[in-house]
Coordinates of C-alpha atoms in Angstrom, one line a residue:
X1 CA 64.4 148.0 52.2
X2 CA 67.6 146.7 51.4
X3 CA 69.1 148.0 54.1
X4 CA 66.9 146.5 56.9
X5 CA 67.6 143.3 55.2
X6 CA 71.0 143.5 55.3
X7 CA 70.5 144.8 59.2
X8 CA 68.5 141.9 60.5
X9 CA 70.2 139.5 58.5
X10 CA 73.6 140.4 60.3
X11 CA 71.9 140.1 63.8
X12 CA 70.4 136.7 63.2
X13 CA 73.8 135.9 61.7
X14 CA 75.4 137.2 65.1
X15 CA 72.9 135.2 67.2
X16 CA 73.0 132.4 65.2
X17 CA 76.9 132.2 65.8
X18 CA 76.7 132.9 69.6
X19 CA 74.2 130.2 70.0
X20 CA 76.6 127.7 68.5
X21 CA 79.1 129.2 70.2
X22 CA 77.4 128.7 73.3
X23 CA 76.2 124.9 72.6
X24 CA 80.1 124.1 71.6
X25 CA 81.2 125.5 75.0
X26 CA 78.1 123.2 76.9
X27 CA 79.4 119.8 75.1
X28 CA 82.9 120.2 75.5
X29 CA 82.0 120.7 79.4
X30 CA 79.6 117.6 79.6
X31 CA 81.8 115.7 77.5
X32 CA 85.3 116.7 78.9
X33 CA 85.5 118.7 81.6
X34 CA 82.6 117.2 84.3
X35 CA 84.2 113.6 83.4
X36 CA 87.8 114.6 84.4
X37 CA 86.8 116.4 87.6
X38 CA 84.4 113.5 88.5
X39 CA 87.5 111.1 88.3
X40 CA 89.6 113.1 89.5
X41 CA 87.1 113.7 93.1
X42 CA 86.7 110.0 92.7
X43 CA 91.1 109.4 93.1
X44 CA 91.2 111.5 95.6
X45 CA 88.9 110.4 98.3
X46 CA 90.2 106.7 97.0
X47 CA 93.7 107.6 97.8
X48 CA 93.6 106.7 101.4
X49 CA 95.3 109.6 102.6
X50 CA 92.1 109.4 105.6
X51 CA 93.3 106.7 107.0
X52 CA 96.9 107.3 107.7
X53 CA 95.0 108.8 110.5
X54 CA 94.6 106.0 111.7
X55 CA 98.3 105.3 112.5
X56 CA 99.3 108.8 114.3
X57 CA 97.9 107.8 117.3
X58 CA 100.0 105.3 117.9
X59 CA 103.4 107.4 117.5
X60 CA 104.6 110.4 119.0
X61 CA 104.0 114.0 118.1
X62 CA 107.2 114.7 116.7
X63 CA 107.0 111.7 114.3
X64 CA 103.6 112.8 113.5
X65 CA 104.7 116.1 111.9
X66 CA 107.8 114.7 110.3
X67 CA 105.2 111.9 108.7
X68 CA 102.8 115.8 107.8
X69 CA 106.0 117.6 106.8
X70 CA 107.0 114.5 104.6
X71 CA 103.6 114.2 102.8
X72 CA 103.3 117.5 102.2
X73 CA 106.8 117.8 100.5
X74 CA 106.1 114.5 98.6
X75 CA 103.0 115.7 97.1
X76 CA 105.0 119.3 96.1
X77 CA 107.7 117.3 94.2
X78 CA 105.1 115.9 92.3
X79 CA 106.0 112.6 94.2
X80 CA 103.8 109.8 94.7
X81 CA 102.0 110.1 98.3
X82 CA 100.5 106.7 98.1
X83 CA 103.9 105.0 98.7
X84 CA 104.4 107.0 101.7
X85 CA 101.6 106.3 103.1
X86 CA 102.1 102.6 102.1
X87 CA 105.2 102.2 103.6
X88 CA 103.8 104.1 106.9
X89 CA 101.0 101.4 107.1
X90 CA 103.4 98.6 106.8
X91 CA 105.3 100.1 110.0
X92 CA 102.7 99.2 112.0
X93 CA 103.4 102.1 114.7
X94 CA 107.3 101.0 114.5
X95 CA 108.5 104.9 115.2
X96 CA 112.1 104.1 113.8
X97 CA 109.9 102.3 111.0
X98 CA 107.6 105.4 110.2
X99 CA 111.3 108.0 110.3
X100 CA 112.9 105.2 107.9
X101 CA 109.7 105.8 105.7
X102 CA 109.5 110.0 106.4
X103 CA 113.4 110.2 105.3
X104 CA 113.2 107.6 102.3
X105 CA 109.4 109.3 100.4

């Protein structure tokens, strides 16, 4: 009898441990994780990234990749994107303008 005790007393004891186990992991997602990656979609599409867009069709083809290339290497370094695009938008479809901002971000 003792023996069966000791038995089912170890696998409630298991279950009972991987169901708090498993309730820890659900908070710590709602809690942590789904607010970061919520902000995180949220900064992106506010970035404005979209609407540089806007602003290739004004300029050549070649200055369009070199603004690509540029933003591409910006956001490797671990730069800041934003102030190339910034800077783009304040050229106001100035091609020497938009190089000026390629070279300098």
């Amino acid at each position: 009898m003792d023996i069966l005790r000791n038995l089912f007393g170890s696998v409630t004891s298991g279950i009972v441990r991987l169901a708090v186990t498993a309730g820890v992991l659900a908070l710590v997602y709602l809690f942590l994780v789904k607010p970061v990656l919520e902000t995180t979609n949220n900064a992106i599409e506010k970035s404005g990234i979209g609407e540089i867009s806007k602003s290739f069709e004004d300029v050549s083809v070649q200055v369009q990749r070199q603004i690509k290339r540029s933003l591409k290497t910006t956001q490797r370094r671990g730069g800041n994107p934003q102030r190339l695009i910034h800077c783009v938008e304040r050229a106001d479809g100035n091609a020497r303008r938009i190089k000026r901002c390629t070279a300098k971000y």
